mmCIF file of C-alpha atoms and ligand atoms in Angstrom:
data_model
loop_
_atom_site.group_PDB
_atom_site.id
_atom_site.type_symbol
_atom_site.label_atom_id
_atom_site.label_comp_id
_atom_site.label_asym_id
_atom_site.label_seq_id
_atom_site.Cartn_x
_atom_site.Cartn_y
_atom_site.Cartn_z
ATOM 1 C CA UNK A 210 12.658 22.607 -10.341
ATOM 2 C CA UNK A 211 10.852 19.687 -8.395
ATOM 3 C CA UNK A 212 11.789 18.698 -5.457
ATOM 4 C CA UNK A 213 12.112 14.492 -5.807
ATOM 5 C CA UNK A 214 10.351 13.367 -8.499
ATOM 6 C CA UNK A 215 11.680 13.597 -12.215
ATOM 7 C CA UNK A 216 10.035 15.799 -15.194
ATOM 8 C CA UNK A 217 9.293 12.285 -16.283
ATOM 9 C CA UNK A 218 7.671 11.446 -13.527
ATOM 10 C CA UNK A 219 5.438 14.336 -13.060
ATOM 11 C CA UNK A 220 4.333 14.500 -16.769
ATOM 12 C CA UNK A 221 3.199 10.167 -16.292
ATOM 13 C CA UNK A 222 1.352 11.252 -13.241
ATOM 14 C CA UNK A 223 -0.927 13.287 -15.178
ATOM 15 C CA UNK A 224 -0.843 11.438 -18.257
ATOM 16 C CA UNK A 225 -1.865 7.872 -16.887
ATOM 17 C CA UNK A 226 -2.960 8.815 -13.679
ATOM 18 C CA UNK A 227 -0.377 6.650 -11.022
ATOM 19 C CA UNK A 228 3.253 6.403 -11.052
ATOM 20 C CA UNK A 229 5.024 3.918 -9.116
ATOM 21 C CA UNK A 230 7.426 3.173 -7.294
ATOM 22 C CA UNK A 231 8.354 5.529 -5.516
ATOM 23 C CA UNK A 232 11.067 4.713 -2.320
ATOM 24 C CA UNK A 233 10.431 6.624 0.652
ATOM 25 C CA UNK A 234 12.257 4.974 3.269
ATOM 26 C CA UNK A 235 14.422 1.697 3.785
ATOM 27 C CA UNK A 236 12.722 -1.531 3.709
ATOM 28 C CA UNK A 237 13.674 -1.694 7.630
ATOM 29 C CA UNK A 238 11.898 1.434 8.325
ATOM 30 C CA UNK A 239 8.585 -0.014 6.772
ATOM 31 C CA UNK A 240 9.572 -2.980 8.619
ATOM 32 C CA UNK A 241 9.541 -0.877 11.815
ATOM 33 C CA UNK A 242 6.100 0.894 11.035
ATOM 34 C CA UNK A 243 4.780 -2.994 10.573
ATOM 35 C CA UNK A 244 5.638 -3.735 13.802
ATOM 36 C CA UNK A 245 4.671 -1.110 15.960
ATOM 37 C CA UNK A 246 1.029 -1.569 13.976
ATOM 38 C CA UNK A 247 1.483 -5.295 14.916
ATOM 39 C CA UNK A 248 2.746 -4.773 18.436
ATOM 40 C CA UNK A 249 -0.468 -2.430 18.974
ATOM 41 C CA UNK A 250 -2.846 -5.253 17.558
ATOM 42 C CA UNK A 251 -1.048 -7.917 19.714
ATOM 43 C CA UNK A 252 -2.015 -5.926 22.768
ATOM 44 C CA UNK A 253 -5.764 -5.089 21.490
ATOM 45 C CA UNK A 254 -6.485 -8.629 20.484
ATOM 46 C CA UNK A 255 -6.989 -8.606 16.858
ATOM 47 C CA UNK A 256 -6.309 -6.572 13.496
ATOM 48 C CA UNK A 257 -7.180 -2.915 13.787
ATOM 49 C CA UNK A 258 -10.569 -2.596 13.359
ATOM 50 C CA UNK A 259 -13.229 -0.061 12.608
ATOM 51 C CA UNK A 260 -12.865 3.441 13.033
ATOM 52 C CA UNK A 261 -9.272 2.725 14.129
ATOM 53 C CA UNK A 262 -8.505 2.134 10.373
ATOM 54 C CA UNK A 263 -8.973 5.874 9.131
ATOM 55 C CA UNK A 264 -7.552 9.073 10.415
ATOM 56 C CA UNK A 265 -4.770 6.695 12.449
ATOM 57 C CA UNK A 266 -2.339 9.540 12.171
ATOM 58 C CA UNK A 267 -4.383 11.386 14.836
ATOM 59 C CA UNK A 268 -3.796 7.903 17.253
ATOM 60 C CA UNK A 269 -0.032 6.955 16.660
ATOM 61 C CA UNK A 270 2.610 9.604 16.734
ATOM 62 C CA UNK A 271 4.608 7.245 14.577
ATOM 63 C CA UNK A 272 2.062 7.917 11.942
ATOM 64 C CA UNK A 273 1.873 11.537 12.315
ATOM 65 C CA UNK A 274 5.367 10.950 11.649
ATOM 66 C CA UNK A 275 4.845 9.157 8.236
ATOM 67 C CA UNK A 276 2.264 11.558 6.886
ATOM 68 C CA UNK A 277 4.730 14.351 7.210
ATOM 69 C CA UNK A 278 8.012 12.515 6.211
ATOM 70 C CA UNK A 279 10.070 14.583 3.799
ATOM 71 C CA UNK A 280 10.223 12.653 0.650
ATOM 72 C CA UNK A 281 6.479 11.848 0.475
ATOM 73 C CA UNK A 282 5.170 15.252 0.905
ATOM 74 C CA UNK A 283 8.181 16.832 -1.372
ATOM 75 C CA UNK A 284 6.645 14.473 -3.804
ATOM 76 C CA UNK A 285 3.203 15.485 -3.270
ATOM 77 C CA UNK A 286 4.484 19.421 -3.494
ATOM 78 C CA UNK A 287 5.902 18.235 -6.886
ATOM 79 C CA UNK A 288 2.570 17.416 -7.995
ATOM 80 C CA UNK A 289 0.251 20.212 -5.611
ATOM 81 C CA UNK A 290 2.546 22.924 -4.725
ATOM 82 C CA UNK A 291 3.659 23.597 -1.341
ATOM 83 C CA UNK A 292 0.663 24.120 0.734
ATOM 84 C CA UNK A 293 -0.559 20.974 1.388
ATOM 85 C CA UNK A 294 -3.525 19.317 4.339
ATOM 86 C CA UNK A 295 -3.548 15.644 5.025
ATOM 87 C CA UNK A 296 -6.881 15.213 4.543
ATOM 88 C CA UNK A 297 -7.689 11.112 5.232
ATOM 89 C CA UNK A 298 -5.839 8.299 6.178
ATOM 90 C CA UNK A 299 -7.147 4.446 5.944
ATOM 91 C CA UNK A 300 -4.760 1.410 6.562
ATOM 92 C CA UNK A 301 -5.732 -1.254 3.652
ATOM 93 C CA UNK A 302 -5.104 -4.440 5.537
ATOM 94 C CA UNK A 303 -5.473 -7.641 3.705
ATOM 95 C CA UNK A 304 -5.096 -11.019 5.856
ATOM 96 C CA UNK A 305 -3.110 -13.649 4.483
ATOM 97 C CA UNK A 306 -5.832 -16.085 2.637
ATOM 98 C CA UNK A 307 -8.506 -14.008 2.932
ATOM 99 C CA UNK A 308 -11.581 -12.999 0.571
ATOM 100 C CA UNK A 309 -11.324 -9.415 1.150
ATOM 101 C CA UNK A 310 -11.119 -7.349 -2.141
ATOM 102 C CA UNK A 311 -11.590 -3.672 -3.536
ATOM 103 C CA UNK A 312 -13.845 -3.231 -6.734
ATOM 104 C CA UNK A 313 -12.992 -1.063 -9.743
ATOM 105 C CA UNK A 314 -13.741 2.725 -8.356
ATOM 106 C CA UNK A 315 -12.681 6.194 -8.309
ATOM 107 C CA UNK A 316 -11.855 7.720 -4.507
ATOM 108 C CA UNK A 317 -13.708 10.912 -5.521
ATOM 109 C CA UNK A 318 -17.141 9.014 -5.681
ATOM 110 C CA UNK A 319 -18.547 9.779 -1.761
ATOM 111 C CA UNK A 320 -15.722 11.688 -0.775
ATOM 112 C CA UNK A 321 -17.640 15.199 -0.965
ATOM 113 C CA UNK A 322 -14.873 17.227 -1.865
ATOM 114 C CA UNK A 323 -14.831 20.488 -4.338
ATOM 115 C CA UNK A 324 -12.630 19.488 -6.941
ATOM 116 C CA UNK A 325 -10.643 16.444 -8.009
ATOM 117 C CA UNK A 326 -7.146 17.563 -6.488
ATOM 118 C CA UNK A 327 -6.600 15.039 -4.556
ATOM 119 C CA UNK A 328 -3.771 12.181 -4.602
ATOM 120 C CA UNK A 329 -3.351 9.349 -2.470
ATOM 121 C CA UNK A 330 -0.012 8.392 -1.666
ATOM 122 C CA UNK A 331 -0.113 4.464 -1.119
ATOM 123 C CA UNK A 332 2.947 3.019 1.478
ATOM 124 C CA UNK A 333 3.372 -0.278 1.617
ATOM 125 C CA UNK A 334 4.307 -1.252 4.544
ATOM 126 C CA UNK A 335 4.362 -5.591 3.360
ATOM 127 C CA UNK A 336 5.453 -6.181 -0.330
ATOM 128 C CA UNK A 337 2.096 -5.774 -2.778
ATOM 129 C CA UNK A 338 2.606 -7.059 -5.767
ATOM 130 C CA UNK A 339 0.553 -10.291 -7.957
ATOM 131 C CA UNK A 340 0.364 -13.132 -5.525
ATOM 132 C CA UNK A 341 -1.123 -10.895 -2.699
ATOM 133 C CA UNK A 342 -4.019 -8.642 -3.897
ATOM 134 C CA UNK A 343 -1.383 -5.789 -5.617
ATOM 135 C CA UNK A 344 -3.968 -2.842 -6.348
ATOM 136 C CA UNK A 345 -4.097 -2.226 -10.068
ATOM 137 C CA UNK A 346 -5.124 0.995 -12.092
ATOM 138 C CA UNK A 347 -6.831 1.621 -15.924
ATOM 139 C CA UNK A 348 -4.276 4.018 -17.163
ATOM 140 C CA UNK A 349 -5.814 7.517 -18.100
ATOM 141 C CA UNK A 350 -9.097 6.983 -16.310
ATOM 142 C CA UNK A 351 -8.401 9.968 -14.206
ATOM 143 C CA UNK A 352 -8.811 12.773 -16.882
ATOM 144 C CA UNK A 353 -12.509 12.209 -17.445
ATOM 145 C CA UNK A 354 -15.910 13.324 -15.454
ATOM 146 C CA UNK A 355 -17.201 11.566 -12.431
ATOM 147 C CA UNK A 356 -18.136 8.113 -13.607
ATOM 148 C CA UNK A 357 -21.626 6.915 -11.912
ATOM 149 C CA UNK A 358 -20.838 4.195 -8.953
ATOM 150 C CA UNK A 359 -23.751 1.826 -7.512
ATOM 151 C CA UNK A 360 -23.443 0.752 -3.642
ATOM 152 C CA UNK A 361 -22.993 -3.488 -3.424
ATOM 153 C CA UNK A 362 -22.247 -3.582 0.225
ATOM 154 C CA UNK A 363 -20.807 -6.604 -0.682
ATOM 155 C CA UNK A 364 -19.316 -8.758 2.372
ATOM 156 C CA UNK A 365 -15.782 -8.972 1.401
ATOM 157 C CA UNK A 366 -15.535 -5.310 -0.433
ATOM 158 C CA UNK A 367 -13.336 -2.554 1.173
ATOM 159 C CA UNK A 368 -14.748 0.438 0.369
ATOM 160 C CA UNK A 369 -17.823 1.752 2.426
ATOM 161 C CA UNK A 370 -20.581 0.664 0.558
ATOM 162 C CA UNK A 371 -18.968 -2.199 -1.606
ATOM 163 C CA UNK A 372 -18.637 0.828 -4.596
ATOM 164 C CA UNK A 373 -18.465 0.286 -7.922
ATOM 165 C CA UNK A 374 -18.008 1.708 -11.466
ATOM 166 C CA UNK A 375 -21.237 1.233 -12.858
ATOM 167 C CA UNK A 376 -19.584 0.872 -16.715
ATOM 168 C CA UNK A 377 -17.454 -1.818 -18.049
ATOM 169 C CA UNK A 378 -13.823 -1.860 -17.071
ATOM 170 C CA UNK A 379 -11.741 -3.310 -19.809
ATOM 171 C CA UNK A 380 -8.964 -5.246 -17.720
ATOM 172 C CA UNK A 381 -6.924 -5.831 -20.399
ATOM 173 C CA UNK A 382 -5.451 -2.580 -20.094
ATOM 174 C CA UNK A 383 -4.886 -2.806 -16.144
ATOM 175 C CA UNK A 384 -1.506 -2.382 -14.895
ATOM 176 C CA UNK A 385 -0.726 -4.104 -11.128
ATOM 177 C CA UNK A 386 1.213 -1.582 -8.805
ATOM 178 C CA UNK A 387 3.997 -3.957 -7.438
ATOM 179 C CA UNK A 388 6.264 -2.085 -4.207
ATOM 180 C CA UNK A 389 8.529 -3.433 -2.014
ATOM 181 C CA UNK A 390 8.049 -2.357 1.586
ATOM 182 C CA UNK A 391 8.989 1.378 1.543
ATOM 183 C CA UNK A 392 8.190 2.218 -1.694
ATOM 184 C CA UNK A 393 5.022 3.912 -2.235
ATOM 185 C CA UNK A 394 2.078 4.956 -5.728
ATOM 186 C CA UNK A 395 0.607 7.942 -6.368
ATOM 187 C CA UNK A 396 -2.757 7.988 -7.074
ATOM 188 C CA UNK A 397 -5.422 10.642 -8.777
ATOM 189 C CA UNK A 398 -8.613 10.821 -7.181
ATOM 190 C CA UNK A 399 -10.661 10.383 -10.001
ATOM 191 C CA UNK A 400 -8.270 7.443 -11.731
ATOM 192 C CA UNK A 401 -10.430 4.014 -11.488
ATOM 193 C CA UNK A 402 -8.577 1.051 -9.881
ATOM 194 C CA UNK A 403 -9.321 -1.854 -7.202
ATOM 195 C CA UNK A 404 -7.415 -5.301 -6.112
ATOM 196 C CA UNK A 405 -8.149 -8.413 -5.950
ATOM 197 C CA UNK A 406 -7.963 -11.005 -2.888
ATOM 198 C CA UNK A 407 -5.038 -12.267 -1.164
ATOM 199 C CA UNK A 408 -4.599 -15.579 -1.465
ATOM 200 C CA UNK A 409 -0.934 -15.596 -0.050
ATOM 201 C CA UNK A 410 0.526 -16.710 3.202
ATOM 202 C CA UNK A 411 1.172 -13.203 4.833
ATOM 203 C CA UNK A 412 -0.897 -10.089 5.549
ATOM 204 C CA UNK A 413 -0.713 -7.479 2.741
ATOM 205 C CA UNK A 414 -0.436 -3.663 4.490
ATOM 206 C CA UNK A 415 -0.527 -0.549 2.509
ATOM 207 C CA UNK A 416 -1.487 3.049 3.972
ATOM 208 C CA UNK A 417 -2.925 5.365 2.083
ATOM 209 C CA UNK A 418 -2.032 8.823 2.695
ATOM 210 C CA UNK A 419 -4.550 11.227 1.433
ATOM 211 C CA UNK A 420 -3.912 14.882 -0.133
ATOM 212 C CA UNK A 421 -5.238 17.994 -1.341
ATOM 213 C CA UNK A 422 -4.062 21.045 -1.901
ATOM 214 C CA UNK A 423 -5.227 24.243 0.578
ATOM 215 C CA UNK A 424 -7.435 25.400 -2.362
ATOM 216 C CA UNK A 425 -9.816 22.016 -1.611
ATOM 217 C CA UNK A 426 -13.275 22.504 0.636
ATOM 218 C CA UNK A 427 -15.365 19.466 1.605
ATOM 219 C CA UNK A 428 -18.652 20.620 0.780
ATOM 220 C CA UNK A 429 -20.820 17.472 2.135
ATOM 221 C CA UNK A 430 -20.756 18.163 6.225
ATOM 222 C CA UNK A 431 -17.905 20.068 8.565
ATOM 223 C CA UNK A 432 -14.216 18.219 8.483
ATOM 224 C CA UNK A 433 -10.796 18.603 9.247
ATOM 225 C CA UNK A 434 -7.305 18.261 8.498
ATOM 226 C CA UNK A 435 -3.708 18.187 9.385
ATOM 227 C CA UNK A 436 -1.480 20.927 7.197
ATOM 228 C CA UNK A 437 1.865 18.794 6.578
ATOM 229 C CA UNK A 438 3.473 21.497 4.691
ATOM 230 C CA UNK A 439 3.773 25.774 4.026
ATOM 231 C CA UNK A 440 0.598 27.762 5.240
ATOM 232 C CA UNK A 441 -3.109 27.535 4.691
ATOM 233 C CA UNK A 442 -5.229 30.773 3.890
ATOM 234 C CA UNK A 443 -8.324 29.168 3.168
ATOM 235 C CA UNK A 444 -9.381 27.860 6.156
ATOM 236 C CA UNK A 445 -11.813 25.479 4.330
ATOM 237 C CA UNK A 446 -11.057 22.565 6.935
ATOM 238 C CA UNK A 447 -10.469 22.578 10.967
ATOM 239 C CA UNK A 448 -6.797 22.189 11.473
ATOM 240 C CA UNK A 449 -5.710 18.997 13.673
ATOM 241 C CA UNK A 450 -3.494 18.333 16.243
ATOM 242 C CA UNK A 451 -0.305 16.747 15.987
ATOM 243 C CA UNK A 452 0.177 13.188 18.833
ATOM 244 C CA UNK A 453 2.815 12.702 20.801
ATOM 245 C CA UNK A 454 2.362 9.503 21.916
ATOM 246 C CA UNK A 455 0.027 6.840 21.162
ATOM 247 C CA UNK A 456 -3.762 6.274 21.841
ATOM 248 C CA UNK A 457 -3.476 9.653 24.050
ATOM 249 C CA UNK A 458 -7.116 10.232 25.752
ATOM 250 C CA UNK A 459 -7.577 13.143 24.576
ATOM 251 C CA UNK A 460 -6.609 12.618 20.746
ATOM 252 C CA UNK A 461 -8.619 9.145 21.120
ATOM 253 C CA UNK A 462 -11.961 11.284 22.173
ATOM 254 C CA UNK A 463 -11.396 13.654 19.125
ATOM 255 C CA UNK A 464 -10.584 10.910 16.644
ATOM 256 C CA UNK A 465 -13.834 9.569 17.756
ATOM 257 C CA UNK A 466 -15.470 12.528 17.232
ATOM 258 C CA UNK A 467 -13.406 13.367 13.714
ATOM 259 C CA UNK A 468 -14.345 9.704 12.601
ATOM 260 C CA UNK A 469 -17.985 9.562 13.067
ATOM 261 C CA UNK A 470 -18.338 13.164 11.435
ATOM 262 C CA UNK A 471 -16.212 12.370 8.467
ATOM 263 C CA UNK A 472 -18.533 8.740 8.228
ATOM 264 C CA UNK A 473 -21.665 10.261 8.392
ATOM 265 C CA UNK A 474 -20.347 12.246 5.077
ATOM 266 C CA UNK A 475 -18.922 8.824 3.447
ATOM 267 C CA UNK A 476 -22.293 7.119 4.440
ATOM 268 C CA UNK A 477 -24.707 10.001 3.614
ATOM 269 C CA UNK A 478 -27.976 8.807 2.131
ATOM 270 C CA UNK A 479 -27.613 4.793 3.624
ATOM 271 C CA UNK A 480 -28.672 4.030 7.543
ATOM 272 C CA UNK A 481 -25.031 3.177 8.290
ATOM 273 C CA UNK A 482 -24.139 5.674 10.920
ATOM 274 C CA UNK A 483 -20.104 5.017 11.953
ATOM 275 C CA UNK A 484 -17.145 2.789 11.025
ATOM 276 C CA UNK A 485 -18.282 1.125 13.639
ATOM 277 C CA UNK A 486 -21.934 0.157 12.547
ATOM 278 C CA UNK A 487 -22.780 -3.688 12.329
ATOM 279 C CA UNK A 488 -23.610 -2.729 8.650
ATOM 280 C CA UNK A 489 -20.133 -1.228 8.011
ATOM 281 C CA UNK A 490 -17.737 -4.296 8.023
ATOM 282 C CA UNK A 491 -14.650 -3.725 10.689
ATOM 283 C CA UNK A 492 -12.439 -3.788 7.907
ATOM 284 C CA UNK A 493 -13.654 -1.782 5.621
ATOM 285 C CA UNK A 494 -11.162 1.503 4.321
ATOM 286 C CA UNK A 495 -12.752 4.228 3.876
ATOM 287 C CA UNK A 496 -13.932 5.514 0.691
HETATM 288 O O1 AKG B 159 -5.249 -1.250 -1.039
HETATM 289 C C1 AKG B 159 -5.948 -1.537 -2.012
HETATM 290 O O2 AKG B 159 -5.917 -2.641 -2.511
HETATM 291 C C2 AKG B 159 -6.855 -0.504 -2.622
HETATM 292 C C3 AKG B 159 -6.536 0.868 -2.141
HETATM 293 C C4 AKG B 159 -7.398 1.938 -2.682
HETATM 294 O O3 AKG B 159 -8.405 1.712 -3.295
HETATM 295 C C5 AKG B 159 -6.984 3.315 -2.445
HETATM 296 O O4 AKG B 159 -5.978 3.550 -1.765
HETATM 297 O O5 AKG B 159 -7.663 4.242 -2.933
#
C-alpha cells in the first residue's frame, strides 16, 4: 500500500519519467523557507553563492528540516522503499530578468553514481511555471541508456560545465512542470529536461532534493550522505550530521570539506577545482 502517492501516480513516474504536482506543505510554509533563505542573503550581501548552493541542508537546520519532512520522503519510499540517503542538495535560483538557463540534460551524466536510482524531488519555494523559466521534461526519456553530453561552459548555463545532450531534443513533446509554492516534481535521474530564462519580475526558487536508495555507491571519489529514513547496511557513503542551528562552525568547516570533495567528482577531467573556482560561475547548481 503506498504511503502518499496514488497507484496512478507511481505507475506515471515510471512510465514518463516526472509526475507533478505534488503538495508538500502550505504555500505559507514555502513562504517561510523563502524568507529565512532571503533573510540569510540580506545579511551576507547578495544571493547565495557558490558552494553555499549545494549540500545547504548541512548549513541551515531549517533545511535539514525540509529534506526529512514526512510527505516528501513517504513519497520518495513510494517510489525507493524505505531506506533512503539524501544524497545532494542544490538551490536553483533564478533572478528576476535574468539570462540564466539550464540546457536539455540528464542528472546522471557527471554524477558518478552506480546505478540510475536516483530521483530528485524539486520544491518550489516561488511559483515556477511559463513566464519564469518553469523546468520542462521529454516524457519517457528516462528508460533508455546514458545519452552522450558535451561540456559548453556556457556563461549563463546552470549545470557545472554548461552540459548538454549531445542528440536532438524534439521540443514538441516537452511538457513545462508548473507548482505553486509548496508543491514539488519528481524527477528520474536519467529523464532529459532543462528551463529556460526568467524573464519575469521576481526570483524563481526551487530546491532540489536528491535521492537514492541505500543500495546506491558513488564510484567516482569518497562521498557522503544524510540517511532521512529506516537503516542503511551498505555503508557505501559516510553518514552526515544533522544542524541545529545555522552556519554552525563546525558544520560550515565540514560542508567545506564535503563540497570541494563532491566538486572535484562533478568536475573530474576539467581544471575547475571547487564551486568556488573563477571558472565555475557562483550560480551554478550542481550537476
Ligand atoms: O531548476 C531548474 O530549472 C532545473 C533543475 C534541474 O535541472 C534539476 O533539478 O535537475
Amino acid at each position: 500500500m503506498p504511503r502518499i502517492l496514488t497507484q496512478q501516480q507511481i505507475d506515471q513516474f515510471w512510465r514518463d519519467g516526472c509526475i507533478f504536482p505534488i503538495r508538500v506543505m502550505s504555500e505559507a510554509d514555502a513562504a517561510q523557507i523563502r524568507s529565512r533563505l532571503e533573510e540569510f542573503e540580506k545579511k551576507a550581501g547578495g544571493p547565495l553563492k557558490g558552494d553555499l548552493r549545494h549540500k545547504s541542508h548541512l548549513l541551515f537546520s531549517w533545511l535539514g528540516d525540509l529534506v526529512r519532512q514526512e510527505h516528501i520522503v513517504d513519497a520518495i519510499e513510494d517510489l525507493y522503499g524505505p531506506n533512503l540517503l539524501c544524497w545532494t542538495t542544490n538551490f536553483f535560483i533564478k533572478e528576476a530578468h535574468n539570462p540564466a538557463f539550464v540546457s536539455w540534460h540528464q542528472d546522471s551524466t557527471y554524477w558518478g553514481l552506480d546505478k540510475p536510482d536516483v530521483v530528485t524531488a524539486w520544491v518550489a519555494l516561488t511559483p515556477s511555471n511559463t513566464s519564469n523559466g518553469a523546468m520542462g521534461f521529454i516524457p519517457g526519456t528516462h528508460t533508455g541508456e546514458q545519452i552522450p553530453h558535451r561540456d559548453t561552459f556556457a556563461k549563463n548555463n546552470l549545470l557545472t560545465r554548461g552540459q548538454e545532450v549531445a542528440v536532438d531534443v524534439d521540443e514538441k513533446q516537452a511538457v513545462t512542470i508548473e507548482l505553486r509554492p509548496g508543491e514539488m516534481s519528481l524527477h528520474h535521474v536519467r529523464l532529459v529536461h532543462g528551463s529556460p530564462p526568467n524573464p519575469s519580475d521576481d526570483r524563481r526558487i526551487g530546491f532540489a532534493i536528491r535521492y537514492v536508495p541505500t543500495t546506491v555507491a558513488q564510484i567516482a571519489g569518497d562521498d557522503s550522505a544524510t540517511l532521512v529514513r529506516g537503516v542503511d547496511e551498505y555503508h557505501h557513503f559516510a553518514p552526515e550530521p544533522r544542524p541545529t542551528t545555522d552556519m554552525e562552525p563546525s558544520f560550515v568547516a565540514l560542508h567545506k570539506q564535503i563540497t570541494e570533495r563532491n566538486a572535484q567528482i562533478l568536475y573530474r577531467g576539467t581544471t575547475v577545482k571547487s564551486y568556488n573556482d573563477p571558472n565555475a560561475l557562483p550560480d551554478r547548481a550542481a550537476q
